[in-house]
Coordinates of C-alpha atoms and ligand atoms in Angstrom, one line a residue:
M1 CA 55.2 66.4 156.1
C2 CA 56.8 63.8 153.7
G3 CA 56.0 59.8 153.5
I4 CA 58.7 56.8 154.5
V5 CA 58.3 53.4 154.0
G6 CA 60.9 50.0 155.2
Y7 CA 61.1 46.7 153.9
L8 CA 63.3 43.5 154.7
G9 CA 61.6 40.9 154.2
D10 CA 61.6 38.4 150.8
K11 CA 59.0 39.9 149.3
D12 CA 60.3 41.9 145.7
V13 CA 61.3 45.1 147.9
K14 CA 61.3 47.6 145.0
N15 CA 57.7 46.4 144.8
V16 CA 56.9 46.8 148.3
L17 CA 59.3 50.1 148.8
I18 CA 56.9 51.9 145.8
E19 CA 53.7 49.7 147.2
G20 CA 54.0 51.8 150.0
L21 CA 55.3 55.2 148.7
K22 CA 51.8 55.0 146.7
T23 CA 50.1 55.1 149.6
L24 CA 52.2 57.2 151.3
E25 CA 52.2 60.5 148.3
Y26 CA 48.9 62.4 149.7
R27 CA 51.8 63.5 152.6
G28 CA 54.3 65.3 150.0
Y29 CA 55.1 64.6 146.6
D30 CA 57.4 67.2 144.6
S31 CA 60.3 64.3 145.4
A32 CA 60.7 61.1 145.8
G33 CA 63.5 58.0 145.8
V34 CA 64.6 54.7 147.1
S35 CA 67.8 53.2 148.5
I36 CA 67.7 49.2 148.2
F37 CA 70.8 46.8 148.6
N38 CA 72.2 44.9 145.4
A39 CA 74.7 42.6 144.7
G40 CA 76.2 44.2 148.4
K41 CA 76.1 47.8 148.0
I42 CA 72.8 50.4 148.7
E43 CA 71.7 51.5 145.7
K44 CA 69.8 53.9 145.1
V45 CA 67.3 56.0 143.2
R46 CA 66.4 59.3 142.8
A47 CA 63.3 61.4 140.8
A48 CA 62.6 64.8 141.2
G49 CA 58.6 65.4 140.6
K50 CA 56.0 63.5 141.5
L51 CA 56.1 59.5 142.3
Q52 CA 55.4 57.9 138.3
S53 CA 58.7 59.9 137.9
L54 CA 61.0 57.3 140.7
I55 CA 58.6 54.5 139.0
D56 CA 59.7 55.4 135.3
K57 CA 63.0 55.8 136.3
I58 CA 63.6 52.7 138.3
G59 CA 61.7 50.9 135.2
S60 CA 62.6 47.4 135.1
T61 CA 65.6 48.0 137.3
G62 CA 65.7 44.3 139.2
F63 CA 68.2 44.4 143.0
D64 CA 69.2 41.1 144.5
G65 CA 69.1 42.6 148.2
S66 CA 66.2 41.8 150.8
L67 CA 66.5 45.3 152.6
G68 CA 65.3 48.8 151.5
I69 CA 64.1 52.6 152.1
A70 CA 62.2 54.9 150.8
H71 CA 60.5 58.7 149.9
T72 CA 58.0 60.8 149.5
R73 CA 59.1 63.9 149.2
W74 CA 57.6 67.9 150.5
A75 CA 60.3 70.1 150.9
T76 CA 61.5 72.2 153.9
H77 CA 65.0 73.2 153.5
G78 CA 66.9 73.2 149.8
K79 CA 64.3 72.9 146.1
P80 CA 62.7 69.7 145.3
T81 CA 64.8 68.8 142.9
E82 CA 66.9 65.7 142.2
R83 CA 69.9 66.1 144.3
N84 CA 67.8 67.0 147.7
A85 CA 65.4 64.5 146.9
H86 CA 65.7 61.8 149.9
P87 CA 67.4 59.3 150.6
H88 CA 70.5 60.5 151.8
T89 CA 73.7 58.1 151.8
V90 CA 77.1 59.5 153.1
N91 CA 79.7 57.1 152.1
K92 CA 78.2 53.4 153.7
V93 CA 75.3 55.2 155.2
S94 CA 71.8 55.7 153.2
L95 CA 68.9 57.1 154.7
V96 CA 65.5 58.7 155.3
H97 CA 64.0 61.4 157.5
N98 CA 60.5 63.0 157.6
G99 CA 60.6 66.2 159.6
I100 CA 63.1 69.0 160.7
I101 CA 66.7 69.5 162.3
E102 CA 65.9 72.5 164.1
N103 CA 70.1 73.1 164.6
Y104 CA 70.9 72.8 161.6
M105 CA 72.6 75.7 160.7
E106 CA 75.0 74.7 163.4
L107 CA 75.5 71.3 162.3
R108 CA 76.3 72.2 159.1
E109 CA 79.1 74.7 159.6
E110 CA 81.2 72.2 161.7
L111 CA 80.8 69.2 159.8
V112 CA 82.3 72.2 157.0
A113 CA 84.5 72.8 159.0
C114 CA 86.1 69.3 159.4
G115 CA 86.1 68.9 155.8
S116 CA 82.7 67.0 155.2
V117 CA 81.4 67.9 151.5
M118 CA 77.6 68.4 151.1
S119 CA 75.9 67.9 148.2
S120 CA 72.3 69.3 148.8
D121 CA 70.4 71.8 150.4
T122 CA 68.6 70.2 153.2
D123 CA 68.7 69.6 156.8
T124 CA 68.7 65.7 156.1
E125 CA 71.9 65.0 154.6
L126 CA 73.6 66.3 157.8
V127 CA 72.2 63.1 160.1
A128 CA 73.3 60.6 157.4
H129 CA 77.4 63.2 157.8
L130 CA 77.2 62.7 161.8
I131 CA 76.3 58.7 161.3
S132 CA 78.7 58.2 158.3
K133 CA 81.2 59.5 161.2
E134 CA 80.0 57.5 164.1
V135 CA 80.1 54.1 161.4
D136 CA 83.7 55.4 160.0
S137 CA 84.5 54.8 163.5
G138 CA 84.3 51.8 164.6
K139 CA 80.5 52.3 165.8
D140 CA 77.7 50.1 164.7
L141 CA 74.7 51.1 162.6
Y142 CA 72.3 51.6 166.3
E143 CA 75.6 53.2 169.2
A144 CA 76.2 55.4 166.1
V145 CA 72.2 56.6 166.1
L146 CA 72.3 56.3 169.5
E147 CA 75.2 58.9 169.3
V148 CA 73.9 61.2 166.7
K149 CA 70.2 61.4 169.1
K150 CA 72.7 63.5 170.9
K151 CA 73.6 66.2 168.6
I152 CA 70.4 66.5 167.1
T153 CA 66.7 68.4 168.5
G154 CA 64.2 68.9 166.2
A155 CA 60.6 66.3 164.4
Y156 CA 62.3 63.6 163.1
A157 CA 61.5 60.0 162.1
V158 CA 64.2 58.1 160.4
L159 CA 64.9 55.0 158.5
V160 CA 68.8 54.3 158.2
M161 CA 70.0 51.4 156.8
S162 CA 74.5 50.9 156.4
E163 CA 76.3 48.9 153.4
D164 CA 78.8 47.5 156.6
Q165 CA 75.3 45.4 157.6
P166 CA 73.3 44.9 155.5
E167 CA 71.0 43.2 157.2
E168 CA 69.6 45.2 159.2
I169 CA 67.2 48.9 159.4
I170 CA 67.5 51.5 162.0
G171 CA 64.5 53.4 162.7
F172 CA 64.3 56.1 165.3
K173 CA 61.5 59.3 165.8
C174 CA 61.4 62.2 167.4
G175 CA 57.8 64.2 167.1
P176 CA 56.4 62.6 163.1
P177 CA 54.9 59.1 163.5
L178 CA 56.2 56.1 162.8
I179 CA 55.4 52.8 162.9
V180 CA 56.9 49.3 162.5
G181 CA 54.3 46.7 161.3
L182 CA 55.5 42.0 162.4
G183 CA 55.2 39.6 160.0
E184 CA 56.1 36.2 158.7
G185 CA 60.4 36.9 159.0
E186 CA 59.2 40.2 157.1
V187 CA 58.8 44.0 158.2
V188 CA 57.9 46.6 157.2
F189 CA 58.6 50.1 158.3
A190 CA 56.1 53.1 157.1
S191 CA 54.1 57.5 158.5
D192 CA 51.2 55.4 158.5
V193 CA 49.5 52.0 159.0
Q194 CA 49.0 51.9 155.3
A195 CA 51.7 51.0 153.9
I196 CA 51.7 48.6 156.4
A197 CA 48.9 46.9 156.0
P198 CA 48.9 45.1 152.9
H199 CA 51.6 43.1 154.8
T200 CA 51.1 42.3 158.5
K201 CA 48.0 43.4 161.6
K202 CA 50.4 43.9 163.5
V203 CA 52.1 47.3 164.5
F204 CA 53.6 48.7 166.9
Y205 CA 53.4 53.4 167.3
L206 CA 56.4 54.5 167.7
E207 CA 57.0 55.9 170.9
D208 CA 59.2 60.0 171.0
E209 CA 62.7 58.9 171.6
D210 CA 62.7 55.1 170.7
V211 CA 64.8 53.0 168.8
V212 CA 64.4 49.8 166.8
L213 CA 66.7 48.4 165.6
A214 CA 65.2 45.5 162.4
R215 CA 66.4 42.7 160.8
K216 CA 64.0 39.7 159.3
D217 CA 63.1 38.0 162.2
D218 CA 65.1 39.8 165.1
L219 CA 63.4 43.4 166.4
K220 CA 64.4 44.4 169.0
I221 CA 62.5 48.0 170.3
F222 CA 64.6 50.1 173.1
R223 CA 63.2 53.1 174.8
E224 CA 66.7 55.0 177.0
S225 CA 68.8 52.3 175.2
K226 CA 67.0 49.2 177.6
K227 CA 65.7 47.1 175.3
I228 CA 61.3 46.9 175.8
D229 CA 58.1 44.5 174.6
P230 CA 56.6 46.0 172.7
V231 CA 52.9 45.8 173.1
W232 CA 51.5 45.6 169.7
T233 CA 48.1 46.7 167.7
E234 CA 46.3 44.1 165.2
L235 CA 44.7 46.2 163.0
D236 CA 40.7 45.8 162.6
W237 CA 41.8 47.7 159.6
S238 CA 40.2 45.3 156.8
K239 CA 42.1 46.2 152.5
Q240 CA 40.9 50.1 152.8
V241 CA 42.6 50.5 149.4
A242 CA 42.8 54.3 148.2
E243 CA 41.3 53.2 145.5
K244 CA 39.3 55.9 142.8
S245 CA 36.6 53.8 142.2
G246 CA 35.6 54.7 138.7
Y247 CA 35.8 58.4 139.8
E248 CA 37.8 60.9 137.9
H249 CA 39.5 61.8 141.3
F250 CA 40.0 61.0 145.0
M251 CA 38.3 64.4 146.0
L252 CA 36.0 64.2 143.2
K253 CA 35.2 60.2 145.8
E254 CA 34.9 61.4 149.2
I255 CA 32.5 64.1 148.5
F256 CA 30.4 61.3 146.7
E257 CA 30.8 59.1 150.1
Q258 CA 29.8 61.8 152.0
P259 CA 25.9 60.6 152.7
R260 CA 27.5 57.7 154.4
A261 CA 30.9 59.3 156.2
F262 CA 28.6 61.6 158.2
A263 CA 25.6 58.5 159.3
A264 CA 29.1 56.6 159.5
A265 CA 30.3 59.7 162.7
I266 CA 27.6 60.5 164.1
E267 CA 25.8 56.4 164.6
P268 CA 27.6 55.2 167.8
H269 CA 26.8 58.5 169.4
I270 CA 23.1 58.2 168.5
N271 CA 19.9 56.0 170.6
I272 CA 17.4 55.5 167.4
E273 CA 14.9 54.1 170.3
R274 CA 15.2 57.3 172.3
Q275 CA 16.0 59.5 169.2
S276 CA 18.9 60.6 172.0
V277 CA 22.6 61.1 172.3
V278 CA 24.8 59.2 174.1
L279 CA 29.1 60.3 173.5
K280 CA 30.5 56.9 173.5
D281 CA 33.9 57.0 176.0
I282 CA 33.3 60.2 177.0
D283 CA 32.5 60.8 180.7
V284 CA 29.6 62.6 181.3
S285 CA 30.4 63.9 184.0
L286 CA 33.2 65.6 183.2
L287 CA 30.8 67.5 181.2
K288 CA 29.4 68.8 184.0
D289 CA 32.2 70.0 185.2
I290 CA 33.2 71.8 181.8
D291 CA 33.3 75.8 182.7
R292 CA 34.7 76.8 179.3
I293 CA 35.7 75.0 176.5
F294 CA 39.2 75.6 174.2
I295 CA 39.2 74.1 170.6
V296 CA 41.9 73.9 169.0
A297 CA 42.9 73.0 165.1
C298 CA 43.9 74.3 161.4
G299 CA 42.4 75.3 158.6
T300 CA 40.2 73.2 157.9
S301 CA 39.9 71.1 160.3
Y302 CA 39.6 75.2 162.4
Y303 CA 36.6 75.8 160.7
A304 CA 34.9 72.7 161.7
G305 CA 35.8 74.1 164.8
M306 CA 34.0 77.5 164.3
Y307 CA 31.4 76.1 163.7
G308 CA 31.6 74.0 167.5
E309 CA 31.9 77.3 169.0
Y310 CA 28.4 79.4 168.1
V311 CA 26.6 75.3 168.2
I312 CA 27.9 75.1 170.9
E313 CA 26.9 78.5 172.1
K314 CA 24.2 78.2 171.0
L315 CA 23.1 74.4 172.5
A316 CA 24.8 74.9 175.7
G317 CA 25.7 78.0 176.3
V318 CA 29.3 77.1 177.7
P319 CA 31.4 79.5 177.3
V320 CA 33.7 78.0 173.7
E321 CA 37.1 80.2 172.5
L322 CA 38.1 79.1 168.8
E323 CA 42.2 79.0 168.5
I324 CA 44.5 78.2 165.4
A325 CA 47.0 75.8 167.3
S326 CA 49.9 77.8 165.8
E327 CA 49.0 80.8 167.4
F328 CA 47.6 79.0 170.6
R329 CA 51.1 77.2 171.3
Y330 CA 53.3 80.0 171.4
K331 CA 50.5 82.6 173.3
E332 CA 50.9 81.9 177.2
P333 CA 46.6 81.0 177.1
F334 CA 45.4 81.0 180.3
I335 CA 43.5 77.2 180.4
P336 CA 41.6 76.6 183.8
S337 CA 41.8 73.6 185.1
S338 CA 38.5 72.9 184.6
S339 CA 37.8 73.8 180.6
L340 CA 38.1 71.1 178.4
V341 CA 40.2 71.7 175.4
V342 CA 38.7 69.7 172.2
V343 CA 41.2 69.7 169.4
I344 CA 40.2 68.4 166.0
S345 CA 42.4 66.8 163.0
Q346 CA 41.6 64.7 161.2
S347 CA 45.2 63.1 160.3
G348 CA 45.3 63.5 163.9
E349 CA 49.7 64.4 163.4
T350 CA 49.8 67.7 163.1
A351 CA 52.7 69.3 164.5
D352 CA 51.3 72.4 165.8
T353 CA 47.4 70.2 166.6
L354 CA 49.6 68.1 168.8
A355 CA 51.7 70.5 170.3
A356 CA 48.7 72.6 171.6
L357 CA 47.4 69.0 173.2
R358 CA 50.2 68.2 175.0
L359 CA 50.5 71.8 176.2
A360 CA 46.8 71.8 177.4
K361 CA 47.7 68.5 179.0
E362 CA 50.5 70.4 180.8
K363 CA 48.6 72.7 182.1
G364 CA 45.3 70.0 183.8
A365 CA 42.8 70.5 181.5
K366 CA 41.5 67.4 179.9
V367 CA 41.5 67.3 176.4
L368 CA 39.5 65.9 173.8
S369 CA 40.5 64.5 170.5
L370 CA 38.5 64.1 167.2
C371 CA 40.4 62.5 164.9
N372 CA 39.2 60.5 161.7
T373 CA 42.8 58.3 162.2
K374 CA 42.5 56.2 164.9
H375 CA 45.9 56.0 166.8
S376 CA 47.4 58.7 165.7
T377 CA 49.8 60.1 167.8
I378 CA 46.2 62.8 168.7
D379 CA 44.3 60.2 169.5
R380 CA 46.7 58.3 171.3
E381 CA 47.7 61.3 173.5
A382 CA 44.4 62.5 174.3
D383 CA 42.2 62.0 177.3
F384 CA 38.8 61.6 175.7
K385 CA 38.9 60.4 171.7
L386 CA 35.8 60.7 169.4
Y387 CA 36.4 59.7 165.8
M388 CA 34.8 60.7 161.8
N389 CA 34.8 57.9 161.5
S390 CA 34.8 58.9 157.6
G391 CA 37.0 55.8 156.1
V392 CA 40.7 57.2 154.4
E393 CA 40.6 60.9 153.0
V394 CA 43.5 60.5 150.2
G395 CA 42.4 63.6 147.8
V396 CA 44.5 66.7 149.7
A397 CA 41.6 69.0 150.2
S398 CA 39.5 67.7 153.1
T399 CA 36.0 67.3 152.0
K400 CA 34.3 64.3 154.1
A401 CA 36.6 64.2 157.5
F402 CA 34.4 68.6 157.5
I403 CA 31.3 66.8 156.9
S404 CA 31.7 64.3 159.1
S405 CA 33.6 66.2 162.2
L406 CA 30.1 69.2 162.3
G407 CA 27.9 65.5 163.0
V408 CA 30.3 65.4 165.7
M409 CA 30.3 68.9 166.5
T410 CA 26.5 69.6 167.2
L411 CA 26.2 65.6 169.5
L412 CA 29.3 67.3 171.5
A413 CA 26.8 70.3 171.5
T414 CA 23.6 68.3 172.3
Q415 CA 25.3 66.1 175.2
L416 CA 26.9 69.7 176.9
S417 CA 23.3 71.6 177.1
K418 CA 21.8 67.9 178.3
V419 CA 24.5 67.8 181.2
H420 CA 24.2 71.7 181.6
D421 CA 20.6 71.1 181.2
R422 CA 20.3 73.4 178.1
V423 CA 18.2 71.4 176.3
P424 CA 14.0 70.0 176.4
K425 CA 13.5 66.3 175.4
E426 CA 11.4 66.7 172.2
D427 CA 14.6 69.7 171.2
E428 CA 17.5 66.9 171.7
Q429 CA 14.8 64.6 169.8
S430 CA 14.5 66.8 166.6
I431 CA 17.9 67.4 166.8
V432 CA 19.1 63.5 166.5
R433 CA 15.8 63.2 163.7
S434 CA 17.6 65.8 161.1
L435 CA 21.2 64.2 161.3
L436 CA 19.9 61.6 161.1
G437 CA 18.2 62.8 158.0
L438 CA 20.7 64.0 156.7
P439 CA 22.5 61.6 154.7
S440 CA 19.8 61.2 152.2
V441 CA 19.4 64.9 151.8
M442 CA 23.4 64.8 151.3
E443 CA 22.6 62.5 148.0
S444 CA 20.2 64.8 146.5
V445 CA 22.4 67.9 147.4
L446 CA 25.1 66.3 145.1
A447 CA 23.2 66.4 142.1
Y448 CA 24.7 70.4 142.0
D449 CA 27.7 68.3 140.6
K450 CA 26.2 68.9 137.4
F451 CA 25.1 71.7 137.5
F452 CA 29.2 73.4 138.4
A453 CA 30.9 70.9 136.0
K454 CA 28.9 72.8 133.0
A455 CA 29.0 76.3 134.7
A456 CA 32.9 75.8 135.2
D457 CA 34.2 77.3 131.7
D458 CA 31.8 80.4 133.2
L459 CA 33.0 80.2 136.9
K460 CA 36.9 80.2 136.3
K461 CA 37.9 83.8 134.0
F462 CA 36.5 85.0 137.3
K463 CA 39.4 86.9 138.9
G464 CA 38.6 87.1 142.9
F465 CA 35.8 85.0 144.3
L466 CA 34.2 86.0 147.8
Y467 CA 32.2 83.6 150.5
M468 CA 29.7 85.5 152.1
G469 CA 27.5 83.7 155.3
R470 CA 26.2 85.1 159.0
G471 CA 26.0 83.2 161.6
T472 CA 26.7 78.9 161.5
N473 CA 27.3 79.6 157.4
Y474 CA 29.7 81.4 157.5
P475 CA 32.1 79.0 158.7
I476 CA 31.5 77.5 155.6
A477 CA 32.2 80.5 154.1
L478 CA 35.5 80.5 155.5
E479 CA 36.0 76.4 153.8
G480 CA 35.1 77.8 150.8
A481 CA 37.3 80.5 150.7
L482 CA 40.1 77.8 151.2
K483 CA 38.9 74.9 148.9
M484 CA 39.0 77.5 145.8
K485 CA 42.4 78.8 146.8
E486 CA 44.2 75.7 147.1
L487 CA 42.4 73.6 144.6
A488 CA 42.4 76.6 142.0
Y489 CA 44.7 78.9 142.8
K490 CA 42.0 81.7 142.7
H491 CA 42.1 84.5 145.2
A492 CA 38.9 84.1 147.2
E493 CA 38.3 85.5 150.4
G494 CA 35.6 84.1 153.5
Y495 CA 33.7 87.0 154.8
A496 CA 30.8 87.3 157.9
A497 CA 29.0 89.2 155.3
G498 CA 28.3 91.8 158.4
E499 CA 31.4 92.6 157.8
M500 CA 31.8 92.8 154.3
K501 CA 31.3 96.8 154.4
H502 CA 33.8 97.7 156.2
G503 CA 36.6 97.3 153.7
P504 CA 36.3 94.2 151.8
L505 CA 33.0 95.8 149.9
A506 CA 36.0 97.8 148.0
L507 CA 37.3 95.0 145.9
I508 CA 33.9 94.5 144.4
D509 CA 34.2 94.4 140.6
E510 CA 32.2 92.3 137.4
E511 CA 35.0 90.2 138.1
I512 CA 34.1 89.2 141.0
L513 CA 31.8 85.9 141.8
I514 CA 30.0 86.7 145.0
F515 CA 29.4 83.2 146.1
M516 CA 26.6 83.7 148.6
L517 CA 25.2 81.6 152.0
C518 CA 21.8 82.6 151.9
P519 CA 19.5 80.0 154.0
Q520 CA 16.0 81.4 155.3
D521 CA 17.1 81.2 158.0
H522 CA 16.9 84.1 161.5
L523 CA 19.7 85.7 159.8
Y524 CA 18.2 85.7 156.1
E525 CA 16.8 89.6 156.2
K526 CA 20.3 91.1 156.8
T527 CA 22.2 88.8 155.1
L528 CA 19.7 89.4 151.9
S529 CA 20.7 93.2 152.8
N530 CA 24.3 92.4 152.5
L531 CA 23.8 90.7 149.1
E532 CA 22.2 93.4 147.5
E533 CA 24.7 96.1 149.2
A534 CA 27.0 93.2 147.2
K535 CA 25.4 93.0 144.2
A536 CA 25.2 96.9 143.4
R537 CA 28.6 97.0 143.2
G538 CA 28.6 95.2 140.2
G539 CA 29.4 91.6 141.5
Y540 CA 27.7 88.6 139.8
I541 CA 26.3 86.0 142.0
V542 CA 25.3 82.7 142.9
S543 CA 23.7 81.4 146.0
V544 CA 22.8 79.0 147.7
G545 CA 19.8 79.3 150.1
T546 CA 15.8 77.7 151.0
K547 CA 14.5 75.8 148.6
G548 CA 11.1 78.2 146.6
D549 CA 12.8 81.7 147.9
E550 CA 12.1 83.9 144.9
Q551 CA 13.3 86.8 146.1
L552 CA 17.2 85.4 146.9
K553 CA 16.8 83.6 143.3
S554 CA 15.8 86.6 141.5
L555 CA 19.0 88.7 143.2
S556 CA 21.3 85.8 141.8
E557 CA 22.9 84.6 138.2
H558 CA 22.4 80.5 139.2
F559 CA 20.5 79.3 142.6
L560 CA 20.7 76.4 144.0
A561 CA 18.1 75.3 146.7
L562 CA 18.7 73.3 149.5
P563 CA 15.4 71.7 151.7
K564 CA 14.5 73.8 154.2
G565 CA 17.3 73.2 157.9
D566 CA 18.3 75.5 160.7
F567 CA 21.5 76.6 162.1
I568 CA 22.7 73.1 162.4
T569 CA 21.3 71.4 159.1
N570 CA 22.3 74.5 157.0
P571 CA 25.8 74.9 156.9
I572 CA 26.4 70.8 157.0
L573 CA 24.3 70.3 153.2
E574 CA 26.3 74.2 152.0
T575 CA 29.6 71.6 152.3
I576 CA 28.3 70.7 149.2
P577 CA 27.8 73.0 146.5
V578 CA 30.8 75.0 148.3
Q579 CA 33.6 71.9 148.3
L580 CA 31.9 71.0 144.5
V581 CA 31.7 74.7 143.1
S582 CA 35.9 74.8 143.8
Y583 CA 36.6 70.5 142.4
H584 CA 35.3 71.8 138.9
V585 CA 36.7 75.5 138.9
A586 CA 40.1 73.6 138.7
K587 CA 39.6 71.0 137.1
A588 CA 38.7 73.2 134.7
L589 CA 41.4 75.5 135.1
G590 CA 43.4 71.9 134.1
C591 CA 44.8 72.0 138.0
D592 CA 45.8 69.4 139.4
V593 CA 42.9 67.9 142.4
D594 CA 44.3 65.4 144.5
Q595 CA 47.5 66.5 145.4
P596 CA 47.4 71.2 144.6
R597 CA 50.9 72.3 144.5
N598 CA 53.4 73.4 147.6
L599 CA 50.7 71.2 149.6
A600 CA 51.0 68.2 151.9
K601 CA 48.1 66.3 153.9
S602 CA 49.6 65.2 156.7
V603 CA 51.3 68.8 158.3
T604 CA 54.1 67.7 160.5
V605 CA 56.4 70.1 160.4
E606 CA 55.9 73.7 162.4
Ligands
F6R701 C1 42.6 71.8 153.7 C2 43.3 71.5 154.1 C3 44.3 71.3 156.1 C4 44.2 71.1 157.3 C5 45.0 71.2 158.3 C6 44.8 70.4 159.3 O1 41.5 70.8 152.7 O2 43.0 70.0 154.3 O3 43.8 72.9 156.0 O4 42.8 70.6 157.2 O5 46.3 71.0 157.5 O6 45.0 69.4 159.1 P1 44.8 68.6 160.3 O7 42.9 67.6 160.5 O8 44.6 66.7 159.9 O9 45.0 68.2 161.6

C-alpha cells in the first residue's frame, strides 16, 4: 500500500523517480507526487488521480538537483486529493511515507496545541512536522529522525530530505518494506526491487528500525544507532519489465501466462524420471512430526489455502485449520508447537499474514511460507520456504499466483502423505503425471477467452452473480465471486452448493447469474441437484463441467466443457473460466481491470 522511491545520482532524477513509480503503481494509485532539489530548494509537484496526472502536470519541468523522493498513494488517512498526496513538506523538510502512524490523533493534538498548522488530513504530515521541529532546533537530519522515531508508533517506511542537507536522503522503516540499492555513484530506495533493478542489482533489505543515511558516494546503515556492515543481496532478477506484450491488460496477459507459471511452480519439486515429489528446501523429517497444520492467508491466497486444506486432509490425513490472517492474529489461537503454520502470500508483505507468521513463531511453531516475491519480508522470516515462481504479477487482481499456489499445495499434500505413509507409489505417480500434463490442458481452456469476450455484453446485465461448487470446487467458487466483486463491482457470492437451501436460494430470480462448477466427480449427483434447485427458481445458468456431460449441458444456458479430471485437477482448470468471466464483464462495463477502484496489490496496513 503506497509505493515510495528515492534517488541520488547523476541520472535525470525526475525520470528515475517517475519510471520507479510506474513499477510501483500496483501498490496504490489514487494520487502521486515528487520532491526534487532545484536551484538548492526542494520543489514539490503532486497530483490527484493516477500517475499519469502527475506526469501530465510535471510536463517538461526541469530540475537541476541530483536527488529526490516520490510516492504513489493508497489513501488511509484523508481523501485521495492533491492536498493529501505525498510528499509532505514542512519548512525545509520533505518526506514520503508508506504505512500508518497509529498515535496520529495524539501527535496531531500536541502539534496543533504548539501552533503547528496542518495543511492535509494525513498522518504523514505529522512526521514531517516533528522532523522539521527537530531540524529547526539545530539537529542534523539523522539526529532529528532518531528523535522522531521515538515518538511515532505504527507501521512506516519513510524517505526524508532537507534543504539544509541537500546531498542526502534518509530512509527508515518499521513494518512495510524498504529496500536500498547501491550502484556506481548512485543510490536508489524503493518499496519493491522492481524500481531498483534497472539501476543496480546490489540491494539491501532494511530490517525494522534500521536507518539508512545515503549520500551519492557514501551509504551508512545504522541498527540501534550503531553502524553495521550490510549483507548485500545480488538480485538474480533479469530485467523482468512489466510489459503488456500486446495484451490489452496485464490481467489478461497474466491469465494467459498461467500454463507457464504453473509449470514453473511445480517443476522444481518433481523428479521427472521417478515421477515423484520431493519438496526442495524442506526438512522432510520435520513434516513427520507434524500433527496439525494451520494455513493462514488473506483474499485470493486464502482461497488457495482452502484448496490446500481439502487436498492435504484427503491425501495426507493431517488435520488442517484454515484461518483468515486478520482474524487469526487477534483470536489468541491455540497453536501447539507440533504444528506447522503455512502462510500464503503472493506479495510476501501482507501485514496481517506477516503478523500471523510472527505470532506462530512466538508460540514455537515452525512456519512454512509460500510466496511469489523472493526476499519479501514473509519469505525472509519463514523457517521454510516454497515459491509460486509465477514471475512479477502486475494486475491488482491475483491470477497466475493463485493457480501456481494450487499446484504447490498439491505437492505439499503429496509430500505430507508420503511421510505419513498414506499415498501408494502408483498414486503419487499419477498425481505427478496429471500435474505435469495440466499446462497443456490449460492452453486449451484459455480458448474460452473468445467465448467470454462475446458473451460479456449479455452477462454484464445481470444484477448479481452466484458461484457454486462443492468439495475442492468450492474455493474456486469463492475465488470467482471475489474476482467479480473486485473487477466488475458486481454483487457476487461464492457458496458451497449444498448450503444454498439454507438461505441463499431466496436470492435467486431471473436477474441472478448462477456460475456452477459441476465436474463429474464423487459429488457430481449432489451438485446437479443443487443446480436443479437454482434453475427451478429462475436463475440463468452458466456451468463448467466435464466434456460430454449432456445432462449438465441441457440444464445450462451456457455449458463450458473441461477434460475429465479429479478433485485435484478440476479446480485448477475451473480457475481459468472464473477469471475470464470477471475480466470480460469488467471490461464490457468499462471498469479499470488492472487497477480496480479502492484497491492496491500489496496490503501492508492492517
Ligand atoms: C484478489 C487479491 C487479494 C490478495 C490479498 C492477499 O485478487 O489479489 O485478495 O490475494 O490481498 O495478498 P497476498 O497474497 O499478497 O498476501
